[in-house]
Each structure stands twice: as structure tokens, then as C-alpha cells.
PDB file of C-alpha atoms and ligand atoms in Angstrom:
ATOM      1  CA  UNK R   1      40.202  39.412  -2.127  1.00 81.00           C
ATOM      2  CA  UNK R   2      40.350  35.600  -1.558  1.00 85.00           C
ATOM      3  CA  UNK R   3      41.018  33.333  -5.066  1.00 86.00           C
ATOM      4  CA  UNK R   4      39.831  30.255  -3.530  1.00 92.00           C
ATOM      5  CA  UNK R   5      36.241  28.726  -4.908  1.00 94.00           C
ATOM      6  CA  UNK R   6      33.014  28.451  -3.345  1.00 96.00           C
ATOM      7  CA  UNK R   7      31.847  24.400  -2.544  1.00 98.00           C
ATOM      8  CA  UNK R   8      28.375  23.634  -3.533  1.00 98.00           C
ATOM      9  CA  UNK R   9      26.156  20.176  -2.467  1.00 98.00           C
ATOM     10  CA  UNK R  10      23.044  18.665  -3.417  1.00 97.00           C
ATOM     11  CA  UNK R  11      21.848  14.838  -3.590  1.00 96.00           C
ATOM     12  CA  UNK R  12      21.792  15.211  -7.038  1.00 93.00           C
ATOM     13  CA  UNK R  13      21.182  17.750 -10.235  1.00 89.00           C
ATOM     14  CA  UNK R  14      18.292  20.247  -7.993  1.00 92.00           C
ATOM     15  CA  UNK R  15      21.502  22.134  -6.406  1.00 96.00           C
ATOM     16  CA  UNK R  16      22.039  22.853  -9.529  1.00 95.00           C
ATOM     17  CA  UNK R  17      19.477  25.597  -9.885  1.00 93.00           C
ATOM     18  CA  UNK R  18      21.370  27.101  -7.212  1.00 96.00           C
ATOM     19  CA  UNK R  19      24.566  26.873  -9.029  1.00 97.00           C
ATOM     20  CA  UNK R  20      23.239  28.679 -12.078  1.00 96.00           C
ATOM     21  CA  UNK R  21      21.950  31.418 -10.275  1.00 96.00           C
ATOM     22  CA  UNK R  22      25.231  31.762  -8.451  1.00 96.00           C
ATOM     23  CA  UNK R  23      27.049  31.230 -11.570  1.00 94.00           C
ATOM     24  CA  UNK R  24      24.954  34.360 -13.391  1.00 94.00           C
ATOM     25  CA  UNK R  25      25.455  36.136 -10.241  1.00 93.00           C
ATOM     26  CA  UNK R  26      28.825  36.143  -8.988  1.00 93.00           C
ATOM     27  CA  UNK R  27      30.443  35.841 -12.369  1.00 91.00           C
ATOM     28  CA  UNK R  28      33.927  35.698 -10.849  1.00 90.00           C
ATOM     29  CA  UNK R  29      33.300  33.377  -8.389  1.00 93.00           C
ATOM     30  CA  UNK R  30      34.792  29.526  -9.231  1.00 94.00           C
ATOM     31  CA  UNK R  31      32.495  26.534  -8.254  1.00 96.00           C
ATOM     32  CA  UNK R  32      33.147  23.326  -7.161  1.00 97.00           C
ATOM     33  CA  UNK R  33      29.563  21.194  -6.930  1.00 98.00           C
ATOM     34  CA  UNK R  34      29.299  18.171  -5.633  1.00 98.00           C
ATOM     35  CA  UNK R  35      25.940  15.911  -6.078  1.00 97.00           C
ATOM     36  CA  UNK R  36      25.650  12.803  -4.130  1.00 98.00           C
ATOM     37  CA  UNK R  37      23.810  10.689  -6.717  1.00 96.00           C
ATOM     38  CA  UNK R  38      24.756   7.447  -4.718  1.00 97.00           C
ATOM     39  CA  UNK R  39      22.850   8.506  -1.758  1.00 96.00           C
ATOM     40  CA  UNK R  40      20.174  10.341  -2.976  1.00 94.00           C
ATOM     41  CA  UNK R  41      17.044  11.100  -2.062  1.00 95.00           C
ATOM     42  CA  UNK R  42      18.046  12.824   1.567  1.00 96.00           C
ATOM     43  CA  UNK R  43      14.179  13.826   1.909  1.00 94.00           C
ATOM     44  CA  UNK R  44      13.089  10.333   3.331  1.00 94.00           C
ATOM     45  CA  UNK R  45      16.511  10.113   5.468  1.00 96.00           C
ATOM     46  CA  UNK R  46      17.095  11.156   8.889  1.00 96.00           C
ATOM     47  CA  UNK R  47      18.298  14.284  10.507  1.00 96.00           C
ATOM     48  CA  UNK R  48      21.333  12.316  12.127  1.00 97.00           C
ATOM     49  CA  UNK R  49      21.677  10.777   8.353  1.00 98.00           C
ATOM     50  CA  UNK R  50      21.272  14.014   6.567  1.00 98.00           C
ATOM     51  CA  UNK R  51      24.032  15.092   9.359  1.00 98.00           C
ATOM     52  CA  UNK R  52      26.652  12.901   8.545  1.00 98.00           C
ATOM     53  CA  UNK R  53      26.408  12.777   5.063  1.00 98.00           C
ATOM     54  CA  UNK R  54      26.530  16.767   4.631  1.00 98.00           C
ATOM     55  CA  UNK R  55      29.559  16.803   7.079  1.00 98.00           C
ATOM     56  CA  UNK R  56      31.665  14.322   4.513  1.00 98.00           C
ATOM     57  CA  UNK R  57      30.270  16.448   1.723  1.00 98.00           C
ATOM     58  CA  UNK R  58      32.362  19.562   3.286  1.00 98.00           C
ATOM     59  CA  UNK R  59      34.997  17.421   4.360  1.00 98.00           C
ATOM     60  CA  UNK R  60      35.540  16.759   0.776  1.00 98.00           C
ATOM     61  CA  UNK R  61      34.689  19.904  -0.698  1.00 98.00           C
ATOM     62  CA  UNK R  62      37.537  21.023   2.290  1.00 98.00           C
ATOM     63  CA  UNK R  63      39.808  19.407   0.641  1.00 98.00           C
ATOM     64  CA  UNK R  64      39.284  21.312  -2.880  1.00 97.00           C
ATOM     65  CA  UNK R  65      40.482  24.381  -0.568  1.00 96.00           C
ATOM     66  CA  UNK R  66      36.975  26.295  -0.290  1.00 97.00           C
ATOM     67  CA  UNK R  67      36.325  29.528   1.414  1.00 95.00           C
ATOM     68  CA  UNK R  68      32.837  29.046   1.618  1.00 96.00           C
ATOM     69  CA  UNK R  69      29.980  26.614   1.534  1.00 98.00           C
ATOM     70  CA  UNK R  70      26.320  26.844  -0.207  1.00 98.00           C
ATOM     71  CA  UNK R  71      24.055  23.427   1.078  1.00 98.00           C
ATOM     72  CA  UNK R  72      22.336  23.458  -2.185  1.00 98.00           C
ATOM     73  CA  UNK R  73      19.488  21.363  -1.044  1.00 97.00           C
ATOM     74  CA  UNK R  74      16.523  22.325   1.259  1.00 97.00           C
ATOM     75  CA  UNK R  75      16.517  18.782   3.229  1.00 97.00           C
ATOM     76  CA  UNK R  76      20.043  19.181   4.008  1.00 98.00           C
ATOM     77  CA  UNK R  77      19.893  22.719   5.008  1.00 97.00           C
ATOM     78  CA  UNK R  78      16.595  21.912   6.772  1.00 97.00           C
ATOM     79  CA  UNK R  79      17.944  19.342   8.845  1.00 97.00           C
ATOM     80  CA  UNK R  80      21.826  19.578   9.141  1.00 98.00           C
ATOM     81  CA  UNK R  81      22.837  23.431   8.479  1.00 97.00           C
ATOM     82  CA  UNK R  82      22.893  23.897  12.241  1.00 96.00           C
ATOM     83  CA  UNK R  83      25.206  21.284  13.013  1.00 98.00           C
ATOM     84  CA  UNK R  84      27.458  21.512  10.392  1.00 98.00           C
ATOM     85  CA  UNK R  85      27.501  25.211  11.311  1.00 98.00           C
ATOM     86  CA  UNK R  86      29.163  24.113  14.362  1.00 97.00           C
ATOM     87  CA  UNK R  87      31.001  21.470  13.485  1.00 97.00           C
ATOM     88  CA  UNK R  88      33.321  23.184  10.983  1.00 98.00           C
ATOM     89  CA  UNK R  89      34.869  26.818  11.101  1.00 95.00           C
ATOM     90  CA  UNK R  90      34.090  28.192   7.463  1.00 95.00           C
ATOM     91  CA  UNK R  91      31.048  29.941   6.290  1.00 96.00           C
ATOM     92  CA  UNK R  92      27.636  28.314   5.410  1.00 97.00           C
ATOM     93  CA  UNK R  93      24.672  28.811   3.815  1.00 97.00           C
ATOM     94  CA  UNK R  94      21.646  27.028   3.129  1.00 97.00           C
ATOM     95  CA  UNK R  95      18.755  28.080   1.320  1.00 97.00           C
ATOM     96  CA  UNK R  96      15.884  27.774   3.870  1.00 97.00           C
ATOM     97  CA  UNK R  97      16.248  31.183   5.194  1.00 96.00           C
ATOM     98  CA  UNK R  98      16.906  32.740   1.989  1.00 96.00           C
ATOM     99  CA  UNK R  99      13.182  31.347   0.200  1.00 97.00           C
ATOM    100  CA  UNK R 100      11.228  32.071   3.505  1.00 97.00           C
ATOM    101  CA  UNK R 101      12.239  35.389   3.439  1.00 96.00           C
ATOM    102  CA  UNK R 102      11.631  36.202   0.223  1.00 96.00           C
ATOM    103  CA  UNK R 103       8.534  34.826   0.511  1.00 97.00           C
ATOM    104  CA  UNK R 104       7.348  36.999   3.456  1.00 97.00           C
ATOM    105  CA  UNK R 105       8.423  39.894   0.758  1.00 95.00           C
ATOM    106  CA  UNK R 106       6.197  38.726  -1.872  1.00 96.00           C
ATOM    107  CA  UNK R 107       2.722  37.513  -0.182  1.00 96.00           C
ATOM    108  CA  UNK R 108       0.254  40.480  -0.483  1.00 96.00           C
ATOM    109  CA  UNK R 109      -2.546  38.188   1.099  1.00 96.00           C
ATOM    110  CA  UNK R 110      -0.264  36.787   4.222  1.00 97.00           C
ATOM    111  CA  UNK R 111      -1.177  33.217   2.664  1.00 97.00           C
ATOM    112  CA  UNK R 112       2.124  30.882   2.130  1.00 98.00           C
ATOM    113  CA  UNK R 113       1.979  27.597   0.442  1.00 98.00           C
ATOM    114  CA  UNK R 114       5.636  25.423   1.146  1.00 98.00           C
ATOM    115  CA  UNK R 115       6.448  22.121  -1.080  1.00 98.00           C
ATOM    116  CA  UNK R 116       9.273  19.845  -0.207  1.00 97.00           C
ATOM    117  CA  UNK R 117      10.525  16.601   0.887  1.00 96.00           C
ATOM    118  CA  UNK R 118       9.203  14.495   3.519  1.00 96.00           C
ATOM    119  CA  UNK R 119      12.516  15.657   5.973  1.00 95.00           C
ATOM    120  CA  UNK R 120      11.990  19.526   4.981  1.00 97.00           C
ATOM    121  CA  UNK R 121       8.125  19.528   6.146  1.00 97.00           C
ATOM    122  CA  UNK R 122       8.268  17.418   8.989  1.00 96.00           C
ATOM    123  CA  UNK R 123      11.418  19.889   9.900  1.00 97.00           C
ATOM    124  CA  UNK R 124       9.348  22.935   9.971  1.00 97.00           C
ATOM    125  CA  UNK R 125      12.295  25.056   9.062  1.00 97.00           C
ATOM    126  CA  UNK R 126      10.546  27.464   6.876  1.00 97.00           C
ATOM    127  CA  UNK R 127       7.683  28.233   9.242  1.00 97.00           C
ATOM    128  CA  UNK R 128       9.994  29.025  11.967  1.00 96.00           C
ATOM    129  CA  UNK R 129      12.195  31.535   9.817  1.00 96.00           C
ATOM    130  CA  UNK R 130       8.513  32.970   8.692  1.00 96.00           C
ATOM    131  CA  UNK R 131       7.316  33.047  12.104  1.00 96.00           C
ATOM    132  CA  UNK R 132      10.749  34.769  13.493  1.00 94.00           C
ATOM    133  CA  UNK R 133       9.615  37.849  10.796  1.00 92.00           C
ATOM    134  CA  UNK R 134       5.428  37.863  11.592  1.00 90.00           C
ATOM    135  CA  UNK R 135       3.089  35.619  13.293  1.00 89.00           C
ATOM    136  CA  UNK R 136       0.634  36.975  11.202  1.00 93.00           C
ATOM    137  CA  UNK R 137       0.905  34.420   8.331  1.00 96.00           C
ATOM    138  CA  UNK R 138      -1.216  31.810   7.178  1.00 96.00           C
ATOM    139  CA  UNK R 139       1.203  28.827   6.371  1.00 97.00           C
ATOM    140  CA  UNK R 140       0.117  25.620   4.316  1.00 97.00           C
ATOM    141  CA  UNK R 141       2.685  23.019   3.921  1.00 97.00           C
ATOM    142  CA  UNK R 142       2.926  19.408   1.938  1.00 97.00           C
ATOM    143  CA  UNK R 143       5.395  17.034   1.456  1.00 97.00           C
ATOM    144  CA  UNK R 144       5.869  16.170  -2.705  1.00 97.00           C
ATOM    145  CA  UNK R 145       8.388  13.008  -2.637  1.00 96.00           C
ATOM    146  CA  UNK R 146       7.982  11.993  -6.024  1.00 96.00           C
ATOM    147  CA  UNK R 147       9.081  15.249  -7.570  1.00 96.00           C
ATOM    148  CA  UNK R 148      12.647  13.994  -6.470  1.00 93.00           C
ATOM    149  CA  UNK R 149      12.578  11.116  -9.067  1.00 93.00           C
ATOM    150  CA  UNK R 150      10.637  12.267 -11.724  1.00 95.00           C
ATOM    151  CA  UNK R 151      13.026  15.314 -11.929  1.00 92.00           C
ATOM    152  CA  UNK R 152      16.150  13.072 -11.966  1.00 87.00           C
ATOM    153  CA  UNK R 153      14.114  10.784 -14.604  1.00 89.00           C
ATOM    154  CA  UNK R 154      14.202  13.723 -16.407  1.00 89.00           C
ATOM    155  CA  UNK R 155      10.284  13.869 -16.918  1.00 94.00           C
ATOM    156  CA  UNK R 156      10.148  17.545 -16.396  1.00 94.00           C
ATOM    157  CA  UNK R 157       6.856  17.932 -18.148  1.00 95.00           C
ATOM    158  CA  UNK R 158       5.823  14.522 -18.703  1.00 96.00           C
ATOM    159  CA  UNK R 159       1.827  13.369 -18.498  1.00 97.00           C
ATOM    160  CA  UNK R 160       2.842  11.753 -15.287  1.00 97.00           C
ATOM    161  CA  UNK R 161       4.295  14.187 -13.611  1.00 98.00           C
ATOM    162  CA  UNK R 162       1.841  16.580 -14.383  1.00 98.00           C
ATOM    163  CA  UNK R 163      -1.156  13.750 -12.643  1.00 98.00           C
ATOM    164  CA  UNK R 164       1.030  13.865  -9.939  1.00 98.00           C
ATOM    165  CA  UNK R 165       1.307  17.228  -9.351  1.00 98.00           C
ATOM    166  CA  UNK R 166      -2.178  17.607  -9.820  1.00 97.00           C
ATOM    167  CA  UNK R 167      -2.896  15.002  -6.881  1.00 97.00           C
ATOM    168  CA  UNK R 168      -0.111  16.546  -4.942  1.00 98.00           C
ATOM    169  CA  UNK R 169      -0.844  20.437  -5.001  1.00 98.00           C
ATOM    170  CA  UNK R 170      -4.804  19.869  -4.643  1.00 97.00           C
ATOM    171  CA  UNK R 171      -4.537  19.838  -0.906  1.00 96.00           C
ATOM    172  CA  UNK R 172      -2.638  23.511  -1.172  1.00 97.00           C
ATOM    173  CA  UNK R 173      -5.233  24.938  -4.226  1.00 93.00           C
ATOM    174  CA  UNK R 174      -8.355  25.480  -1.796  1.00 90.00           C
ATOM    175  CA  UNK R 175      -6.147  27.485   0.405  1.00 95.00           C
ATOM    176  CA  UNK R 176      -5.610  31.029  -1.280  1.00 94.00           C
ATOM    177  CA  UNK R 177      -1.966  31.107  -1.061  1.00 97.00           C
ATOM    178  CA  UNK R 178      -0.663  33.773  -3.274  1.00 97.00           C
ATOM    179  CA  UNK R 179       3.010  32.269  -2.862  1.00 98.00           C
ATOM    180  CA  UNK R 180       4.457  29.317  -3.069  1.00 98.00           C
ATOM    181  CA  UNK R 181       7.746  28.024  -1.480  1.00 97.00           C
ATOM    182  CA  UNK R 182       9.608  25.454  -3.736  1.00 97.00           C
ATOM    183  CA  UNK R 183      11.312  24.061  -0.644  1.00 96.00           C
ATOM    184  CA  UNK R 184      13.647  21.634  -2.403  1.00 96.00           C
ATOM    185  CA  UNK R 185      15.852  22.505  -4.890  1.00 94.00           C
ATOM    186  CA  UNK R 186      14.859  19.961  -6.935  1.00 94.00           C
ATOM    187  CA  UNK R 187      11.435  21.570  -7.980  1.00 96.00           C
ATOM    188  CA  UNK R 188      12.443  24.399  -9.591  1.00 95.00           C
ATOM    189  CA  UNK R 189      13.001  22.270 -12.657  1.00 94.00           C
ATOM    190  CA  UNK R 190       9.189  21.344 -12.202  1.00 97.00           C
ATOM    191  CA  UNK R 191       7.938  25.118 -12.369  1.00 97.00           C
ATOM    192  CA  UNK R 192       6.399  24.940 -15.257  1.00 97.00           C
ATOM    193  CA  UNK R 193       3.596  22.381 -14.167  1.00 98.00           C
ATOM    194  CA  UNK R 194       3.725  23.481 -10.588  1.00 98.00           C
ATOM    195  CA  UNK R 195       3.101  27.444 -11.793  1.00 97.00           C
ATOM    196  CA  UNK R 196       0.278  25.849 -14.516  1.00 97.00           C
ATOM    197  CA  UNK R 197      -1.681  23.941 -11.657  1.00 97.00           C
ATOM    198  CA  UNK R 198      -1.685  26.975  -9.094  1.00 97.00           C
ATOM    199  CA  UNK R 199      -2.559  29.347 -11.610  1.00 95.00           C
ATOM    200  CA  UNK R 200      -1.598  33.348 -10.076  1.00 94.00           C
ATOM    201  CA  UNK R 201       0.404  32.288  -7.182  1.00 97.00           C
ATOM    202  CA  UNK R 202       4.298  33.560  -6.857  1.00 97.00           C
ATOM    203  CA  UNK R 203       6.565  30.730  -7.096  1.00 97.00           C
ATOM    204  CA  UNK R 204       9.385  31.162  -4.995  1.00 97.00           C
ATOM    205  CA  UNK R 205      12.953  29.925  -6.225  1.00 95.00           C
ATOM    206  CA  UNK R 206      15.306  29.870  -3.330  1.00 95.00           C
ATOM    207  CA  UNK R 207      18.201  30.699  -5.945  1.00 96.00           C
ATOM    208  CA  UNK R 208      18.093  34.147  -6.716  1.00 94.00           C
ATOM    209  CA  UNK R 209      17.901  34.936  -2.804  1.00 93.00           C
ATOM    210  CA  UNK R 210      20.651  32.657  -1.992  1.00 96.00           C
ATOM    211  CA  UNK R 211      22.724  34.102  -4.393  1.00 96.00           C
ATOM    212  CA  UNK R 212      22.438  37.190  -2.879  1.00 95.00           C
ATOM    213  CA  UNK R 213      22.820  35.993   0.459  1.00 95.00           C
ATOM    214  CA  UNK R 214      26.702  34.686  -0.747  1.00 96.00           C
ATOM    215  CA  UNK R 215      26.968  37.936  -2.372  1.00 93.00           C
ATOM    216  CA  UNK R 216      26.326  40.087   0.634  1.00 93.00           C
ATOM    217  CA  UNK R 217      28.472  37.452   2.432  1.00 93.00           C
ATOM    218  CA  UNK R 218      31.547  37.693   0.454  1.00 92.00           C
ATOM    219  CA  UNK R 219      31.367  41.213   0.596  1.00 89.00           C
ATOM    220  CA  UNK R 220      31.248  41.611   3.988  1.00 90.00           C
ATOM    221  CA  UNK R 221      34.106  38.806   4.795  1.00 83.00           C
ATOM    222  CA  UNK R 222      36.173  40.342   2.063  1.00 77.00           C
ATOM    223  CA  UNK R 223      35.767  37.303   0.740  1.00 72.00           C
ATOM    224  CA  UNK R 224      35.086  38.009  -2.817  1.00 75.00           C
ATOM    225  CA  UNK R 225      37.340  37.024  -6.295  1.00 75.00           C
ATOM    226  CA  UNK R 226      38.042  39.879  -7.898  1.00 71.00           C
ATOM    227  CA  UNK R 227      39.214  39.097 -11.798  1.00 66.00           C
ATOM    228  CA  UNK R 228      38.885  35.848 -12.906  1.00 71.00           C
ATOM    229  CA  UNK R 229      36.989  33.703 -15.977  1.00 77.00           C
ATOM    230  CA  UNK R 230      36.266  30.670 -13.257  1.00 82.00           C
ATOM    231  CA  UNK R 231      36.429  26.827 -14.210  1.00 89.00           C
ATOM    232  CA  UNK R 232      33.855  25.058 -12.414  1.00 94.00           C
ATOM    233  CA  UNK R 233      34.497  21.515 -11.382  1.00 96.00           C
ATOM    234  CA  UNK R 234      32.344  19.147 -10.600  1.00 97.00           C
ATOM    235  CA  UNK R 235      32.072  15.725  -8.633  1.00 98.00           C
ATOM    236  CA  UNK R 236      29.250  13.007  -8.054  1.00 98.00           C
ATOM    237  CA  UNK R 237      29.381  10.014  -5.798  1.00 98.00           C
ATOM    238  CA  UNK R 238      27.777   7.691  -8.286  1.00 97.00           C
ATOM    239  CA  UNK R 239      26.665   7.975 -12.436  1.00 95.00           C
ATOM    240  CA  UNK R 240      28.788  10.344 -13.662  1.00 96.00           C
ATOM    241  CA  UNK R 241      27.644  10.223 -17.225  1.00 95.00           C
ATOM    242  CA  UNK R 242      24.117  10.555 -16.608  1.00 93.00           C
ATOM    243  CA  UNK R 243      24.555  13.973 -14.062  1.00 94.00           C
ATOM    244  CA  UNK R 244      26.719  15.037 -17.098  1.00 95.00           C
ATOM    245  CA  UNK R 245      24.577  15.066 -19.651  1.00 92.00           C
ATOM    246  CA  UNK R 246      21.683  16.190 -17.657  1.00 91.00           C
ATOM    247  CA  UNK R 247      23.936  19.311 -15.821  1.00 93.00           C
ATOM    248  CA  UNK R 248      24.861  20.383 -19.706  1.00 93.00           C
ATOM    249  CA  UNK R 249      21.042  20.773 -20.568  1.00 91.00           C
ATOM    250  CA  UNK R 250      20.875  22.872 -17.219  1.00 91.00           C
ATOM    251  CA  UNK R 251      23.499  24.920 -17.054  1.00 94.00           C
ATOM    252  CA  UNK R 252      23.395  25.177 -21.068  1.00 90.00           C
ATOM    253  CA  UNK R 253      27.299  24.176 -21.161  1.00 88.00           C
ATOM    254  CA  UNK R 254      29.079  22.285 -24.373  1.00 86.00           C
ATOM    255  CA  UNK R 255      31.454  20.746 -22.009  1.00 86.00           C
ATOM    256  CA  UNK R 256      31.369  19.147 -18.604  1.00 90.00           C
ATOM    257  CA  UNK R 257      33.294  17.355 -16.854  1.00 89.00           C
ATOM    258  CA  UNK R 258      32.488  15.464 -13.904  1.00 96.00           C
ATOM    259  CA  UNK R 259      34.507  13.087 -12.069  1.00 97.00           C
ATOM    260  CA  UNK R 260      33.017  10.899  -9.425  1.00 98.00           C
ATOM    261  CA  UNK R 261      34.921  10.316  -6.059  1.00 97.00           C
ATOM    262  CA  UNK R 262      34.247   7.961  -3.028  1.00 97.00           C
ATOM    263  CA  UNK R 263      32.090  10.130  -0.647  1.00 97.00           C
ATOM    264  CA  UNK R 264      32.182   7.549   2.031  1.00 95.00           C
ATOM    265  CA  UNK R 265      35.929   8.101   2.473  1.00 95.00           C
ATOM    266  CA  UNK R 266      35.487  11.768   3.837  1.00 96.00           C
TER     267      UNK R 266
HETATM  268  N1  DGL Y   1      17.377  18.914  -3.704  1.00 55.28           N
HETATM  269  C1  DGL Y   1      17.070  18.215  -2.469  1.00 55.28           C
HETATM  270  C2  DGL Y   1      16.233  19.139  -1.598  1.00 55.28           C
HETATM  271  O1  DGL Y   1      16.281  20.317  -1.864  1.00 55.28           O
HETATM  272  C3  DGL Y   1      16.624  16.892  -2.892  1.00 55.28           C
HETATM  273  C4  DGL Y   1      15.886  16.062  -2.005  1.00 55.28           C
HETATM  274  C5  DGL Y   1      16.205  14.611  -1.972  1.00 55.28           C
HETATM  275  O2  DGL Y   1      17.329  14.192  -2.244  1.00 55.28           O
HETATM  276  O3  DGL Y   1      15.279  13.906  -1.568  1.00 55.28           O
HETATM  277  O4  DGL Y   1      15.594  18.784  -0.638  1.00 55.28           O
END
């Protein structure tokens, strides 16, 4: 048994679709989230970028006494979950490995679309955690950037978003996928238009696999919190007020509260 919580990053609010999941999940697990609204996006960053920005991140969350870490973002754990790996002795988890798995479960027709930032495509992380399983899968990838800032507009299902979806996921409709990787975090809160414009494809949330990954984690480690009704905390780098009232809506809480700390001093 080990009380201490579980740290949690994004660049902004799509981390927390992770969250929820691991909040529904592993109910007695405390979480402390951290969204680094001042830097975001990562996906048009670089690796070495992405690097040092995710190491502060843990430094920080380090500090709040965590026993593990979730990279709540698929740029960062695309480009940075390696090197952070070995930079600091706790576990991590990113949620690459969980969504390409999960989708190598789910395809019947061995056809895989991926979405995702700019860094997360040009990475190639999910093909080579598909290819590790089965070379015998088709794999269609494209890069969405402005999903990132229509989601943290909050134009979920906005006329806008849905033309640029459209003009985005034509390249992948032709292609008879019958899954579909939502390779940032972010676009989860987009799966409404996303599942509308691809008609019977599987979307694939990388939550609900992640969350199972920590579980299977913490269980093994011995890791897990036993009894406990968990306070969450949670910290931003910039705009605290407006990740407030837009982490309410998603995590369907009354009360928030988020503090906002200087990232660049980690
Ligand atoms: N949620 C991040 C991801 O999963 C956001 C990307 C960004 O900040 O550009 O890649």
C-alpha cells in the first residue's frame, strides 16, 4: 500500500480525458494534474523541447511527493517518454503504447487510421509499437494541428470544426480503416464529429487502456491506495480561470480548484 498520489501532465485540458478515466477507474487513487497552458501546443515543438519541458513537469509534480507518473499527452509521450524514463527513477507511463495496442485488438480488417499532432506523426511512435505486435497491418497516418485549438476554444462541435475535420480526415476516408487512433489526447473531446465523418470505424481512446495499464502497474509494484475518498489537485502554468471552468464541464465537478505555479522554475 503506498498513500502517495499519482502526477498527471498535459499541455492543456486533453490530459484530462485521461484523468477521468483514471479517476472512474482507480477510485482510490489521488491525482495531482498539471496542464501547461503557457506552453502549449507541444505538437509543433521539438523532441529536445518536448524533452525539457516534460522533465520540469515531473520535477514539479516530484515535488507534490508522487509515486507514479501518467504523460497525459501523446506528443509528449511520443517524443520524450524515453528520456524521461531514464532520466528520473519513478514509474512512467505514456499513452502511445496503451492506444496502439488496443488498436491491434480491435481492427478486424488489419486497416489502422492514426490522428495526432504534427510531433506524434512525424515520431512514428504508434507504428512502431503496432509493428513490434504484426507487420501485417495496413497503417494510415495524418497530422490534425488545428484540433489542438479548436478544442481549447472550446468549439467541440462547432460548424468550423466540423469543415475542418471534414478537410482533415478525407485523406484517411478512402482508406478502409476500421479503427481509428486518436493519437492526442486532445481529440477525444472531438469524437463526436470525428466518429460522424468516418462513419463505422472504432475510435480508439487511449484512456481506458492507460488506465489499465496504471492499474496493472500499481498492482504489481504494490503500489496501490487502499481506502481513501482522494482530493485531486490541480496546477496550470498560465489561465487558471479559463482551465477551471472548462475542467468542471469535463470532469462534471461543482468545485475546482486550480492554482497556477511557475513551470519554468523546475
Ligand atoms: N494533448 C496533447 C497531445 O496529446 C496536445 C498537443 C499539443 O499541445 O499540441 O498530443
Amino acid at each position: 500500500m503506498d498513500n502517495r498520489p499519482i502526477g498527471v501532465f498535459d499541455s492543456g485540458f486533453g490530459g484530462l480525458t485521461i484523468a477521468k478515466e483514471l479517476m472512474n477507474q482507480l477510485t482510490n487513487e489521488k491525482i495531482v494534474y498539471f496542464g501547461d497552458t503557457a506552453r502549449i501546443p507541444y505538437g509543433s515543438k521539438s523532441k529536445e523541447t518536448i524533452i525539457k519541458y516534460s522533465a520540469q513537469i515531473i520535477r514539479f509534480l516530484q515535488t507534490k511527493d508522487v509515486k507514479a507518473i501518467v504523460i497525459a499527452c501523446g506528443t509528449a509521450s511520443a517524443l520524450a517518454l524515453e528520456a524521461v524514463r531514464e532520466q528520473f527513477d519513478l514509474p512512467i507511463i505514456g499513452v502511445v503504447e496503451p492506444a496502439a495496442m488496443s488498436a491491434v485488438e480491435e481492427t478486424r480488417n488489419n486497416r489502422i487510421g492514426i490522428i495526432g499532432t504534427d510531433g506524434t506523426i512525424a515520431s512514428k511512435s504508434y507504428e512502431q509499437v503496432i509493428y513490434k505486435q504484426t507487420t501485417d497491418i495496413e497503417v494510415f497516418s495524418t497530422a490534425c494541428p488545428l484540433f489542438v485549438p479548436l478544442v481549447e476554444e472550446g468549439w467541440l462541435e462547432d460548424e468550423v470544426t466540423i469543415e475542418v475535420a471534414k478537410r482533415y480526415l478525407s485523406v484517411l476516408q478512402d482508406r478502409e480503416i476500421d479503427t481509428l487512433i486518436l493519437g492526442c489526447t486532445h481529440y477525444p473531446l472531438l469524437a463526436k464529429v470525428i466518429g460522424q465523418i468516418m462513419g463505422d470505424v472504432t475510435l480508439i481512446n487511449p484512456a481506458n487502456e492507460t488506465a489499465a495499464v496504471l492499474q496493472k502497474l500499481l498492482d504489481t509494484s504494490k503500489l496501490k491506495h487502499e481506502i481513501q475518498v482522494p482530493t485531486h489537485e490541480f496546477y496550470v502554468s498560465d489561465c487558471a480561470n479559463k482551465f477551471e471552468t472548462f475542467a468542471k464541464i469535463i470532469l462534471g465537478k461543482e468545485k475546482l480548484p486550480v492554482q497556477q505555479i511557475h513551470i519554468e522554475n523546475y
